Amino acid sequence: MEKRVLLTSVFKPCGVDDLFGRKENIPELSHNQLTHYQGIFSFRERYPSLNLHVIGANIDTPVTVLDWPTIERFVEEIRKGYEYIGISFIQPNFLKMKRMVEIIKEVSPESKIIIGGFGTMIDDIERIVDVDYVCRGEGIRFMRRLLGKPAKFTFKHPPVFMSVLEVMGIPIHFIGETLRKLGLSMERGHLVSMISTGVGCYEKCDFCSTGQFFEGGYIPFVNTGREIFEIMERQEKGFGVKRFAFVGDENFFKEEDKVKELHSLIVEREKDYEISLSFSSANNLVKYDPQFLAELGLGIVWIGIESKFRLYPKNINVNLPSLVKELESFGIKTVLSSIICLEEHNKENVWEDINWHLSMKPTFSQFAHLSIAQGTLLWRKMLKENRILHSIPLEDRHGFKQIWFKHPHFTPYESEILQREAYLKDYYELGPTLVRAIEVEYRAYPNLFSSKSQILKRRAEKIKKRMKIYKPILWASEKLVPKREMAERIRILRKEIERDFGKMNPIDYLIGTSLFLLGKKKEIQIKFYGDVIQPKTTETFYNK
């Protein structure tokens, strides 16, 4: 009889201060790391635990994946008597994992307990918690060995979707699903299919958990562009999804043959796919012509620029401002990620880095603290130098509150203020990310429209259609942003769009007024009730 496996995330609530977590630990990429300080303009999203689904789909045994349970729901599930229970966690969620282990010991003592994820890089984790197995690195092969399954297997990618819930108070997910149910739209634009082409990273940045968790390398799940294309095509046919996020693979564009094969199939089959998020180091991205990347469907690319004062190999000899400008000329939006409170930073030159970052006018910005995560090269260095502030608990050790090491120029509190000021400067000077995204598309339209590439011409046509809703969005945004200077910049952009795509009509103003009221309602809600949105609890079965 096959042994049954439960794979689970840690429990909710998330994003609140309690015995097990902190309000800064938000399980949303944008609201946690990119747009948090933009108020109602912050993108709110729902993320499943992709890693658990990928493992569950590929270990050839009955698996239940439980995403974001409450404690009560977790207890209910483990009473079913699983042979193996696996918990995935990151270091700030250590106390949640520990509590879940204690509950398993009480409620289902016969179950074997496995812990996995970046949290397993904590020093002496085997001594701290009483578990049966610790999975470090890639989980599919670990679980197959544990269950006595053959080492060779055919990778199966599960259908896993990230959903855009809302922005500016607009219930995007609800509207998208309602239109689909009414038969008014078969394309689910609010959903993004999450695809894991592999895990790890070839770069060996000293601060990064990813490369070192996977032993400083990259482990592919698929080896060809054709395999990736077939996954995308299955998701389109089965679920009406044309937007994809390549996650887990920190340097998708390094393998040129794979990328070029994917490009040729997309162009040949005339697929209007959008890669809504992919990660790449700058030195790999510059190998490609921006038109090629636009034809591939690249919509947003995440680039770690880190700092002018510490040049990582991935950024040497790369003209980053030029790269960003060239990408945006084809409608490709950028996430630029900088590190603040590097050892080279002081109270003056850190602002030189921040202003350099802002001068490139990215669509999204991340200003992460230098994070000394356990298990990294940097952790070992800082530990040896006796610079770790052990009084700061694991729950507070993440890149979006304060540093937890002795810095020559910043206290932890000063680092917290610095980060807040950097994000607010980004928001006030560059405007809401939603508006920036609209501007990138508008500026790229003439270039795409005049292209000889049919895919890019169709991309231009889509932008033209979206301008109809962009105009009332901008009109409402003018009245919702907190500063007059921001409103004026948005007004100028809207007037330019009206000049090229037609003036707003009475219906547009009616829509704009509705959007304004939704935004105001959201402002009031945040003021009195906060902005926490708990992730949805879901249960998914594999190999049943």
Short mmCIF file of N, CA and C in Angstrom, two decimals, residues 75-130:
data_model
loop_
_atom_site.label_atom_id
_atom_site.label_comp_id
_atom_site.label_asym_id
_atom_site.label_seq_id
_atom_site.Cartn_x
_atom_site.Cartn_y
_atom_site.Cartn_z
N VAL A 75 -4.74 20.85 12.26
CA VAL A 75 -5.02 19.75 13.19
C VAL A 75 -6.04 18.79 12.57
N GLU A 76 -7.07 19.34 11.96
CA GLU A 76 -8.09 18.51 11.31
C GLU A 76 -7.46 17.61 10.25
N GLU A 77 -6.50 18.16 9.49
CA GLU A 77 -5.89 17.39 8.40
C GLU A 77 -4.97 16.29 8.93
N ILE A 78 -4.16 16.59 9.92
CA ILE A 78 -3.19 15.58 10.37
C ILE A 78 -3.86 14.46 11.15
N ARG A 79 -5.10 14.66 11.59
CA ARG A 79 -5.84 13.58 12.25
C ARG A 79 -6.14 12.43 11.28
N LYS A 80 -5.98 12.68 9.98
CA LYS A 80 -6.27 11.65 8.98
C LYS A 80 -5.19 10.56 8.94
N GLY A 81 -4.09 10.78 9.66
CA GLY A 81 -3.09 9.74 9.81
C GLY A 81 -2.16 9.55 8.63
N TYR A 82 -1.45 10.60 8.26
CA TYR A 82 -0.46 10.51 7.18
C TYR A 82 0.81 9.83 7.67
N GLU A 83 1.42 9.05 6.77
CA GLU A 83 2.70 8.43 7.12
C GLU A 83 3.82 9.47 7.19
N TYR A 84 3.76 10.46 6.28
CA TYR A 84 4.78 11.52 6.25
C TYR A 84 4.08 12.88 6.22
N ILE A 85 4.59 13.80 7.02
CA ILE A 85 4.10 15.18 7.00
C ILE A 85 5.30 16.09 6.79
N GLY A 86 5.28 16.85 5.69
CA GLY A 86 6.37 17.76 5.37
C GLY A 86 5.94 19.21 5.55
N ILE A 87 6.78 20.00 6.18
CA ILE A 87 6.50 21.42 6.42
C ILE A 87 7.57 22.25 5.74
N SER A 88 7.14 23.17 4.88
CA SER A 88 8.08 24.08 4.22
C SER A 88 8.06 25.42 4.95
N PHE A 89 9.26 25.97 5.21
CA PHE A 89 9.29 27.23 5.95
C PHE A 89 10.55 28.03 5.59
N ILE A 90 10.48 29.33 5.85
CA ILE A 90 11.64 30.20 5.74
C ILE A 90 12.07 30.59 7.15
N GLN A 91 13.25 31.18 7.28
CA GLN A 91 13.80 31.42 8.61
C GLN A 91 12.91 32.28 9.50
N PRO A 92 12.28 33.36 9.00
CA PRO A 92 11.41 34.15 9.89
C PRO A 92 10.18 33.39 10.38
N ASN A 93 9.85 32.26 9.74
CA ASN A 93 8.69 31.46 10.16
C ASN A 93 9.10 30.26 11.01
N PHE A 94 10.29 30.32 11.58
CA PHE A 94 10.79 29.20 12.38
C PHE A 94 9.82 28.81 13.50
N LEU A 95 9.30 29.79 14.24
CA LEU A 95 8.42 29.48 15.37
C LEU A 95 7.13 28.82 14.92
N LYS A 96 6.64 29.19 13.74
CA LYS A 96 5.44 28.54 13.22
C LYS A 96 5.72 27.07 12.91
N MET A 97 6.85 26.83 12.24
CA MET A 97 7.22 25.44 11.95
C MET A 97 7.37 24.65 13.24
N LYS A 98 8.04 25.22 14.23
CA LYS A 98 8.28 24.53 15.49
C LYS A 98 6.97 24.17 16.19
N ARG A 99 6.01 25.10 16.16
CA ARG A 99 4.71 24.82 16.78
C ARG A 99 3.98 23.71 16.04
N MET A 100 4.09 23.68 14.72
CA MET A 100 3.43 22.63 13.94
C MET A 100 4.04 21.26 14.23
N VAL A 101 5.35 21.23 14.42
CA VAL A 101 6.02 19.97 14.79
C VAL A 101 5.49 19.48 16.13
N GLU A 102 5.35 20.39 17.09
CA GLU A 102 4.84 20.01 18.41
C GLU A 102 3.42 19.46 18.31
N ILE A 103 2.61 20.07 17.46
CA ILE A 103 1.22 19.61 17.29
C ILE A 103 1.19 18.21 16.68
N ILE A 104 2.05 17.97 15.68
CA ILE A 104 2.10 16.64 15.06
C ILE A 104 2.47 15.59 16.11
N LYS A 105 3.42 15.91 16.97
CA LYS A 105 3.84 14.96 18.01
C LYS A 105 2.67 14.62 18.94
N GLU A 106 1.80 15.59 19.17
CA GLU A 106 0.66 15.38 20.06
C GLU A 106 -0.49 14.65 19.36
N VAL A 107 -0.80 15.06 18.14
CA VAL A 107 -2.02 14.61 17.46
C VAL A 107 -1.79 13.37 16.59
N SER A 108 -0.62 13.30 15.94
CA SER A 108 -0.34 12.18 15.03
C SER A 108 1.08 11.68 15.27
N PRO A 109 1.34 11.10 16.44
CA PRO A 109 2.72 10.74 16.81
C PRO A 109 3.36 9.68 15.91
N GLU A 110 2.56 8.93 15.16
CA GLU A 110 3.12 7.90 14.28
C GLU A 110 3.66 8.49 12.97
N SER A 111 3.27 9.71 12.66
CA SER A 111 3.70 10.34 11.40
C SER A 111 5.17 10.70 11.46
N LYS A 112 5.87 10.46 10.36
CA LYS A 112 7.25 10.90 10.22
C LYS A 112 7.25 12.37 9.77
N ILE A 113 8.08 13.19 10.39
CA ILE A 113 8.07 14.62 10.12
C ILE A 113 9.28 15.02 9.29
N ILE A 114 9.00 15.77 8.22
CA ILE A 114 10.05 16.29 7.34
C ILE A 114 9.94 17.81 7.35
N ILE A 115 11.06 18.50 7.45
CA ILE A 115 11.05 19.95 7.26
C ILE A 115 11.93 20.29 6.06
N GLY A 116 11.53 21.33 5.32
CA GLY A 116 12.27 21.72 4.13
C GLY A 116 12.13 23.21 3.87
N GLY A 117 12.84 23.69 2.87
CA GLY A 117 12.82 25.11 2.55
C GLY A 117 14.05 25.82 3.09
N PHE A 118 14.14 27.12 2.79
CA PHE A 118 15.32 27.89 3.19
C PHE A 118 15.51 27.93 4.71
N GLY A 119 14.45 27.68 5.46
CA GLY A 119 14.57 27.66 6.91
C GLY A 119 15.51 26.59 7.42
N THR A 120 15.72 25.54 6.63
CA THR A 120 16.60 24.45 7.08
C THR A 120 18.07 24.85 7.07
N MET A 121 18.38 26.06 6.59
CA MET A 121 19.76 26.54 6.63
C MET A 121 20.13 27.08 8.01
N ILE A 122 19.16 27.13 8.93
CA ILE A 122 19.44 27.57 10.30
C ILE A 122 20.47 26.63 10.93
N ASP A 123 21.46 27.21 11.57
CA ASP A 123 22.52 26.41 12.19
C ASP A 123 21.94 25.40 13.19
N ASP A 124 22.42 24.17 13.10
CA ASP A 124 22.05 23.10 14.05
C ASP A 124 20.54 22.88 14.13
N ILE A 125 19.85 23.00 13.00
CA ILE A 125 18.40 22.86 13.01
C ILE A 125 17.97 21.49 13.54
N GLU A 126 18.79 20.45 13.27
CA GLU A 126 18.44 19.10 13.73
C GLU A 126 18.41 19.01 15.26
N ARG A 127 19.21 19.83 15.93
CA ARG A 127 19.24 19.81 17.39
C ARG A 127 18.13 20.66 17.99
N ILE A 128 17.67 21.65 17.22
CA ILE A 128 16.69 22.60 17.76
C ILE A 128 15.28 22.03 17.73
N VAL A 129 14.95 21.29 16.67
CA VAL A 129 13.60 20.71 16.56
C VAL A 129 13.71 19.20 16.38
N ASP A 130 12.77 18.50 16.95
CA ASP A 130 12.77 17.04 16.93
C ASP A 130 11.98 16.55 15.72
#
